[in-house]
């Protein structure tokens, strides 16, 4: 098989994968993850379940691919913020505020999507761990630049990044955000961000 034919097959396969993921996400959002079957996805696309299984071994695998796609979007947002021409403090603030709003908009306002994320977290999939590591790397880069600019105190940026992530987890973790949203005895978003940024400067 020549290179052109192989490229055509790759493109066709990717188009089919995208169609399946788009249909699955639409149905998961409407009916919920637990109530949607592979047969439902196939019916929505006008194909047989056997065709779905040519690309995904199970509904779990489809779910994992969807979560990977959502996390890729979240990472791109973080990556763009990391490269903005503003101070390290402002980039960290903007990152947490943006991720918090993303959690509210995507995972809480649309509870069916929230269900998908919770299932993924409970299964402790490697895609989530990889995403956390990549985001920590971005935060460490921002902190290192803040240290070099005299904005933050001398410290290990990798350790600082992990501590920053742990301290702000209640603003970005869907389960924690859901639990704390209506409680009045918790620090506000601005209060928590101000606190962790001040800690980097000491």
PDB file of C-alpha atoms in Angstrom:
ATOM      1  CA  UNK A   1       0.000   0.000   0.000  1.00  0.00           C
ATOM      2  CA  UNK A   2       1.453   3.389  -0.968  1.00  0.00           C
ATOM      3  CA  UNK A   3       1.767   6.419   1.314  1.00  0.00           C
ATOM      4  CA  UNK A   4      -1.205   8.223  -0.253  1.00  0.00           C
ATOM      5  CA  UNK A   5      -3.492   5.242   0.321  1.00  0.00           C
ATOM      6  CA  UNK A   6      -2.279   4.887   3.919  1.00  0.00           C
ATOM      7  CA  UNK A   7      -2.848   8.589   4.583  1.00  0.00           C
ATOM      8  CA  UNK A   8      -6.355   8.343   3.130  1.00  0.00           C
ATOM      9  CA  UNK A   9      -7.141   5.413   5.420  1.00  0.00           C
ATOM     10  CA  UNK A  10      -5.788   7.308   8.431  1.00  0.00           C
ATOM     11  CA  UNK A  11      -7.909  10.353   7.588  1.00  0.00           C
ATOM     12  CA  UNK A  12     -11.026   8.206   7.093  1.00  0.00           C
ATOM     13  CA  UNK A  13     -10.412   6.405  10.373  1.00  0.00           C
ATOM     14  CA  UNK A  14      -9.975   9.685  12.245  1.00  0.00           C
ATOM     15  CA  UNK A  15     -13.150  11.075  10.707  1.00  0.00           C
ATOM     16  CA  UNK A  16     -15.074   8.002  11.880  1.00  0.00           C
ATOM     17  CA  UNK A  17     -13.570   8.223  15.362  1.00  0.00           C
ATOM     18  CA  UNK A  18     -14.542  11.905  15.562  1.00  0.00           C
ATOM     19  CA  UNK A  19     -18.104  11.148  14.416  1.00  0.00           C
ATOM     20  CA  UNK A  20     -18.457   8.432  17.051  1.00  0.00           C
ATOM     21  CA  UNK A  21     -17.085  10.653  19.814  1.00  0.00           C
ATOM     22  CA  UNK A  22     -19.301  13.563  18.771  1.00  0.00           C
ATOM     23  CA  UNK A  23     -22.393  11.336  18.814  1.00  0.00           C
ATOM     24  CA  UNK A  24     -21.420   9.754  22.134  1.00  0.00           C
ATOM     25  CA  UNK A  25     -20.839  13.138  23.753  1.00  0.00           C
ATOM     26  CA  UNK A  26     -24.186  14.421  22.464  1.00  0.00           C
ATOM     27  CA  UNK A  27     -26.025  11.386  23.876  1.00  0.00           C
ATOM     28  CA  UNK A  28     -24.094  11.364  27.152  1.00  0.00           C
ATOM     29  CA  UNK A  29     -25.009  15.033  27.615  1.00  0.00           C
ATOM     30  CA  UNK A  30     -28.680  14.399  26.853  1.00  0.00           C
ATOM     31  CA  UNK A  31     -29.344  11.032  28.534  1.00  0.00           C
ATOM     32  CA  UNK A  32     -26.349  10.605  30.842  1.00  0.00           C
ATOM     33  CA  UNK A  33     -23.397   8.245  30.589  1.00  0.00           C
ATOM     34  CA  UNK A  34     -24.969   5.365  32.509  1.00  0.00           C
ATOM     35  CA  UNK A  35     -28.175   5.411  30.433  1.00  0.00           C
ATOM     36  CA  UNK A  36     -26.465   5.487  27.023  1.00  0.00           C
ATOM     37  CA  UNK A  37     -25.411   2.262  25.305  1.00  0.00           C
ATOM     38  CA  UNK A  38     -23.153   1.516  22.347  1.00  0.00           C
ATOM     39  CA  UNK A  39     -26.313   0.503  20.467  1.00  0.00           C
ATOM     40  CA  UNK A  40     -27.751   3.990  21.115  1.00  0.00           C
ATOM     41  CA  UNK A  41     -24.615   5.598  19.692  1.00  0.00           C
ATOM     42  CA  UNK A  42     -24.710   3.329  16.643  1.00  0.00           C
ATOM     43  CA  UNK A  43     -28.405   4.085  16.085  1.00  0.00           C
ATOM     44  CA  UNK A  44     -27.733   7.816  16.278  1.00  0.00           C
ATOM     45  CA  UNK A  45     -25.093   7.451  13.557  1.00  0.00           C
ATOM     46  CA  UNK A  46     -27.185   5.144  11.399  1.00  0.00           C
ATOM     47  CA  UNK A  47     -24.742   2.260  11.670  1.00  0.00           C
ATOM     48  CA  UNK A  48     -24.524  -1.104  13.416  1.00  0.00           C
ATOM     49  CA  UNK A  49     -22.862  -1.598  16.824  1.00  0.00           C
ATOM     50  CA  UNK A  50     -20.311  -3.797  15.056  1.00  0.00           C
ATOM     51  CA  UNK A  51     -19.057  -0.714  13.210  1.00  0.00           C
ATOM     52  CA  UNK A  52     -18.550   1.095  16.514  1.00  0.00           C
ATOM     53  CA  UNK A  53     -16.530  -1.842  17.836  1.00  0.00           C
ATOM     54  CA  UNK A  54     -14.167  -1.546  14.877  1.00  0.00           C
ATOM     55  CA  UNK A  55     -12.905   1.667  16.474  1.00  0.00           C
ATOM     56  CA  UNK A  56     -13.638   1.253  20.201  1.00  0.00           C
ATOM     57  CA  UNK A  57     -13.647  -1.969  22.189  1.00  0.00           C
ATOM     58  CA  UNK A  58     -16.325  -0.787  24.629  1.00  0.00           C
ATOM     59  CA  UNK A  59     -18.363   2.138  25.937  1.00  0.00           C
ATOM     60  CA  UNK A  60     -15.684   2.566  28.604  1.00  0.00           C
ATOM     61  CA  UNK A  61     -13.089   3.118  25.875  1.00  0.00           C
ATOM     62  CA  UNK A  62     -15.339   5.699  24.185  1.00  0.00           C
ATOM     63  CA  UNK A  63     -15.777   7.452  27.521  1.00  0.00           C
ATOM     64  CA  UNK A  64     -12.020   7.475  28.094  1.00  0.00           C
ATOM     65  CA  UNK A  65     -11.408   9.010  24.661  1.00  0.00           C
ATOM     66  CA  UNK A  66     -14.024  11.694  25.348  1.00  0.00           C
ATOM     67  CA  UNK A  67     -12.441  12.575  28.675  1.00  0.00           C
ATOM     68  CA  UNK A  68      -9.075  12.766  26.952  1.00  0.00           C
ATOM     69  CA  UNK A  69     -10.555  15.205  24.459  1.00  0.00           C
ATOM     70  CA  UNK A  70     -12.041  17.391  27.214  1.00  0.00           C
ATOM     71  CA  UNK A  71      -8.762  17.394  29.118  1.00  0.00           C
ATOM     72  CA  UNK A  72      -6.894  18.347  25.950  1.00  0.00           C
ATOM     73  CA  UNK A  73      -9.131  21.414  25.662  1.00  0.00           C
ATOM     74  CA  UNK A  74      -8.474  22.322  29.314  1.00  0.00           C
ATOM     75  CA  UNK A  75      -4.731  21.877  28.798  1.00  0.00           C
ATOM     76  CA  UNK A  76      -4.709  24.111  25.734  1.00  0.00           C
ATOM     77  CA  UNK A  77      -6.396  26.863  27.759  1.00  0.00           C
ATOM     78  CA  UNK A  78      -3.729  26.496  30.465  1.00  0.00           C
ATOM     79  CA  UNK A  79      -0.964  26.457  27.835  1.00  0.00           C
ATOM     80  CA  UNK A  80      -2.239  29.671  26.262  1.00  0.00           C
ATOM     81  CA  UNK A  81      -2.399  31.398  29.647  1.00  0.00           C
ATOM     82  CA  UNK A  82       1.124  30.242  30.509  1.00  0.00           C
ATOM     83  CA  UNK A  83       2.434  32.066  27.414  1.00  0.00           C
ATOM     84  CA  UNK A  84       0.582  35.340  27.908  1.00  0.00           C
ATOM     85  CA  UNK A  85       2.841  38.441  28.244  1.00  0.00           C
ATOM     86  CA  UNK A  86       1.784  39.295  31.791  1.00  0.00           C
ATOM     87  CA  UNK A  87       3.298  38.791  35.243  1.00  0.00           C
ATOM     88  CA  UNK A  88       3.654  35.328  36.751  1.00  0.00           C
ATOM     89  CA  UNK A  89       1.188  36.216  39.521  1.00  0.00           C
ATOM     90  CA  UNK A  90      -1.426  37.354  37.029  1.00  0.00           C
ATOM     91  CA  UNK A  91      -0.964  34.226  34.903  1.00  0.00           C
ATOM     92  CA  UNK A  92      -1.452  31.985  37.937  1.00  0.00           C
ATOM     93  CA  UNK A  93      -4.530  33.971  38.949  1.00  0.00           C
ATOM     94  CA  UNK A  94      -5.951  33.807  35.442  1.00  0.00           C
ATOM     95  CA  UNK A  95      -5.271  30.074  35.208  1.00  0.00           C
ATOM     96  CA  UNK A  96      -7.158  29.240  38.417  1.00  0.00           C
ATOM     97  CA  UNK A  97     -10.041  31.591  37.629  1.00  0.00           C
ATOM     98  CA  UNK A  98     -10.395  30.131  34.134  1.00  0.00           C
ATOM     99  CA  UNK A  99     -10.253  26.507  35.298  1.00  0.00           C
ATOM    100  CA  UNK A 100     -12.776  27.243  38.058  1.00  0.00           C
ATOM    101  CA  UNK A 101     -15.177  28.819  35.554  1.00  0.00           C
ATOM    102  CA  UNK A 102     -14.645  25.907  33.154  1.00  0.00           C
ATOM    103  CA  UNK A 103     -15.588  23.515  35.949  1.00  0.00           C
ATOM    104  CA  UNK A 104     -18.719  25.506  36.709  1.00  0.00           C
ATOM    105  CA  UNK A 105     -19.807  25.886  33.078  1.00  0.00           C
ATOM    106  CA  UNK A 106     -19.011  22.425  31.767  1.00  0.00           C
ATOM    107  CA  UNK A 107     -19.270  20.073  34.691  1.00  0.00           C
ATOM    108  CA  UNK A 108     -21.887  21.562  36.981  1.00  0.00           C
ATOM    109  CA  UNK A 109     -24.307  23.394  34.695  1.00  0.00           C
ATOM    110  CA  UNK A 110     -24.511  20.255  32.572  1.00  0.00           C
ATOM    111  CA  UNK A 111     -24.874  17.530  35.171  1.00  0.00           C
ATOM    112  CA  UNK A 112     -24.707  14.747  32.591  1.00  0.00           C
ATOM    113  CA  UNK A 113     -21.183  15.915  31.710  1.00  0.00           C
ATOM    114  CA  UNK A 114     -20.412  16.122  35.425  1.00  0.00           C
ATOM    115  CA  UNK A 115     -21.397  12.443  35.699  1.00  0.00           C
ATOM    116  CA  UNK A 116     -18.904  11.548  32.956  1.00  0.00           C
ATOM    117  CA  UNK A 117     -16.077  13.326  34.763  1.00  0.00           C
ATOM    118  CA  UNK A 118     -16.907  11.746  38.121  1.00  0.00           C
ATOM    119  CA  UNK A 119     -16.893   8.252  36.589  1.00  0.00           C
ATOM    120  CA  UNK A 120     -13.480   8.975  35.055  1.00  0.00           C
ATOM    121  CA  UNK A 121     -12.073  10.258  38.366  1.00  0.00           C
ATOM    122  CA  UNK A 122     -13.363   7.236  40.269  1.00  0.00           C
ATOM    123  CA  UNK A 123     -11.718   4.908  37.758  1.00  0.00           C
ATOM    124  CA  UNK A 124      -8.434   6.805  38.257  1.00  0.00           C
ATOM    125  CA  UNK A 125      -7.622   6.682  34.559  1.00  0.00           C
ATOM    126  CA  UNK A 126      -4.078   7.392  33.443  1.00  0.00           C
ATOM    127  CA  UNK A 127      -5.322  10.175  31.137  1.00  0.00           C
ATOM    128  CA  UNK A 128      -6.275  12.248  34.189  1.00  0.00           C
ATOM    129  CA  UNK A 129      -2.939  11.619  35.923  1.00  0.00           C
ATOM    130  CA  UNK A 130      -1.080  12.565  32.749  1.00  0.00           C
ATOM    131  CA  UNK A 131      -3.149  15.756  32.467  1.00  0.00           C
ATOM    132  CA  UNK A 132      -2.355  16.724  36.063  1.00  0.00           C
ATOM    133  CA  UNK A 133       1.370  16.169  35.459  1.00  0.00           C
ATOM    134  CA  UNK A 134       1.327  18.303  32.302  1.00  0.00           C
ATOM    135  CA  UNK A 135      -0.517  21.141  34.034  1.00  0.00           C
ATOM    136  CA  UNK A 136       1.898  20.992  36.980  1.00  0.00           C
ATOM    137  CA  UNK A 137       4.741  21.360  34.472  1.00  0.00           C
ATOM    138  CA  UNK A 138       3.142  24.526  33.071  1.00  0.00           C
ATOM    139  CA  UNK A 139       2.624  25.988  36.534  1.00  0.00           C
ATOM    140  CA  UNK A 140       6.221  25.153  37.466  1.00  0.00           C
ATOM    141  CA  UNK A 141       7.392  27.072  34.391  1.00  0.00           C
ATOM    142  CA  UNK A 142       5.350  30.109  35.408  1.00  0.00           C
ATOM    143  CA  UNK A 143       6.674  29.956  38.968  1.00  0.00           C
ATOM    144  CA  UNK A 144      10.271  29.575  37.731  1.00  0.00           C
ATOM    145  CA  UNK A 145       9.849  32.699  35.607  1.00  0.00           C
ATOM    146  CA  UNK A 146       8.376  34.515  38.613  1.00  0.00           C
ATOM    147  CA  UNK A 147      11.406  33.521  40.688  1.00  0.00           C
ATOM    148  CA  UNK A 148      13.826  34.683  37.970  1.00  0.00           C
ATOM    149  CA  UNK A 149      12.006  38.024  37.763  1.00  0.00           C
ATOM    150  CA  UNK A 150      12.201  38.531  41.538  1.00  0.00           C
ATOM    151  CA  UNK A 151       8.435  38.254  41.837  1.00  0.00           C
ATOM    152  CA  UNK A 152       8.524  35.062  43.931  1.00  0.00           C
ATOM    153  CA  UNK A 153      10.915  33.889  46.642  1.00  0.00           C
ATOM    154  CA  UNK A 154      13.680  31.404  45.845  1.00  0.00           C
ATOM    155  CA  UNK A 155      12.231  27.888  46.001  1.00  0.00           C
ATOM    156  CA  UNK A 156      11.918  24.644  44.051  1.00  0.00           C
ATOM    157  CA  UNK A 157       9.382  25.480  41.306  1.00  0.00           C
ATOM    158  CA  UNK A 158       8.383  21.809  40.894  1.00  0.00           C
ATOM    159  CA  UNK A 159       7.501  21.429  44.584  1.00  0.00           C
ATOM    160  CA  UNK A 160       5.840  24.862  44.563  1.00  0.00           C
ATOM    161  CA  UNK A 161       3.752  23.853  41.554  1.00  0.00           C
ATOM    162  CA  UNK A 162       2.476  20.722  43.268  1.00  0.00           C
ATOM    163  CA  UNK A 163       1.653  22.688  46.418  1.00  0.00           C
ATOM    164  CA  UNK A 164      -0.093  25.357  44.347  1.00  0.00           C
ATOM    165  CA  UNK A 165      -2.184  22.680  42.642  1.00  0.00           C
ATOM    166  CA  UNK A 166      -3.094  21.034  45.958  1.00  0.00           C
ATOM    167  CA  UNK A 167      -4.025  24.379  47.535  1.00  0.00           C
ATOM    168  CA  UNK A 168      -6.328  25.377  44.667  1.00  0.00           C
ATOM    169  CA  UNK A 169      -7.792  21.919  44.054  1.00  0.00           C
ATOM    170  CA  UNK A 170     -11.089  22.847  45.695  1.00  0.00           C
ATOM    171  CA  UNK A 171     -11.630  25.407  42.909  1.00  0.00           C
ATOM    172  CA  UNK A 172     -10.989  23.032  39.998  1.00  0.00           C
ATOM    173  CA  UNK A 173     -11.918  19.507  41.148  1.00  0.00           C
ATOM    174  CA  UNK A 174     -15.530  18.883  40.043  1.00  0.00           C
ATOM    175  CA  UNK A 175     -16.558  16.924  43.140  1.00  0.00           C
ATOM    176  CA  UNK A 176     -15.077  19.497  45.526  1.00  0.00           C
ATOM    177  CA  UNK A 177     -16.554  22.418  43.591  1.00  0.00           C
ATOM    178  CA  UNK A 178     -19.973  20.746  43.669  1.00  0.00           C
ATOM    179  CA  UNK A 179     -19.752  20.107  47.420  1.00  0.00           C
ATOM    180  CA  UNK A 180     -18.505  23.591  48.351  1.00  0.00           C
ATOM    181  CA  UNK A 181     -20.572  25.685  45.948  1.00  0.00           C
ATOM    182  CA  UNK A 182     -23.452  26.434  48.317  1.00  0.00           C
ATOM    183  CA  UNK A 183     -21.411  26.591  51.531  1.00  0.00           C
ATOM    184  CA  UNK A 184     -20.748  29.976  53.087  1.00  0.00           C
ATOM    185  CA  UNK A 185     -17.960  28.895  55.473  1.00  0.00           C
ATOM    186  CA  UNK A 186     -15.381  28.405  52.700  1.00  0.00           C
ATOM    187  CA  UNK A 187     -12.794  30.827  51.329  1.00  0.00           C
ATOM    188  CA  UNK A 188     -13.938  32.652  48.216  1.00  0.00           C
ATOM    189  CA  UNK A 189     -12.183  32.142  44.881  1.00  0.00           C
ATOM    190  CA  UNK A 190     -10.350  35.467  45.158  1.00  0.00           C
ATOM    191  CA  UNK A 191      -9.390  34.901  48.793  1.00  0.00           C
ATOM    192  CA  UNK A 192      -7.848  31.508  48.076  1.00  0.00           C
ATOM    193  CA  UNK A 193      -5.975  32.699  44.996  1.00  0.00           C
ATOM    194  CA  UNK A 194      -4.622  35.740  46.868  1.00  0.00           C
ATOM    195  CA  UNK A 195      -3.465  33.483  49.708  1.00  0.00           C
ATOM    196  CA  UNK A 196      -1.534  30.967  47.568  1.00  0.00           C
ATOM    197  CA  UNK A 197       0.107  33.714  45.481  1.00  0.00           C
ATOM    198  CA  UNK A 198       1.209  35.502  48.665  1.00  0.00           C
ATOM    199  CA  UNK A 199       2.721  32.218  49.873  1.00  0.00           C
ATOM    200  CA  UNK A 200       4.912  32.077  46.746  1.00  0.00           C
ATOM    201  CA  UNK A 201       6.294  35.532  47.533  1.00  0.00           C
ATOM    202  CA  UNK A 202       7.454  34.751  51.088  1.00  0.00           C
TER     203      UNK A 202
END
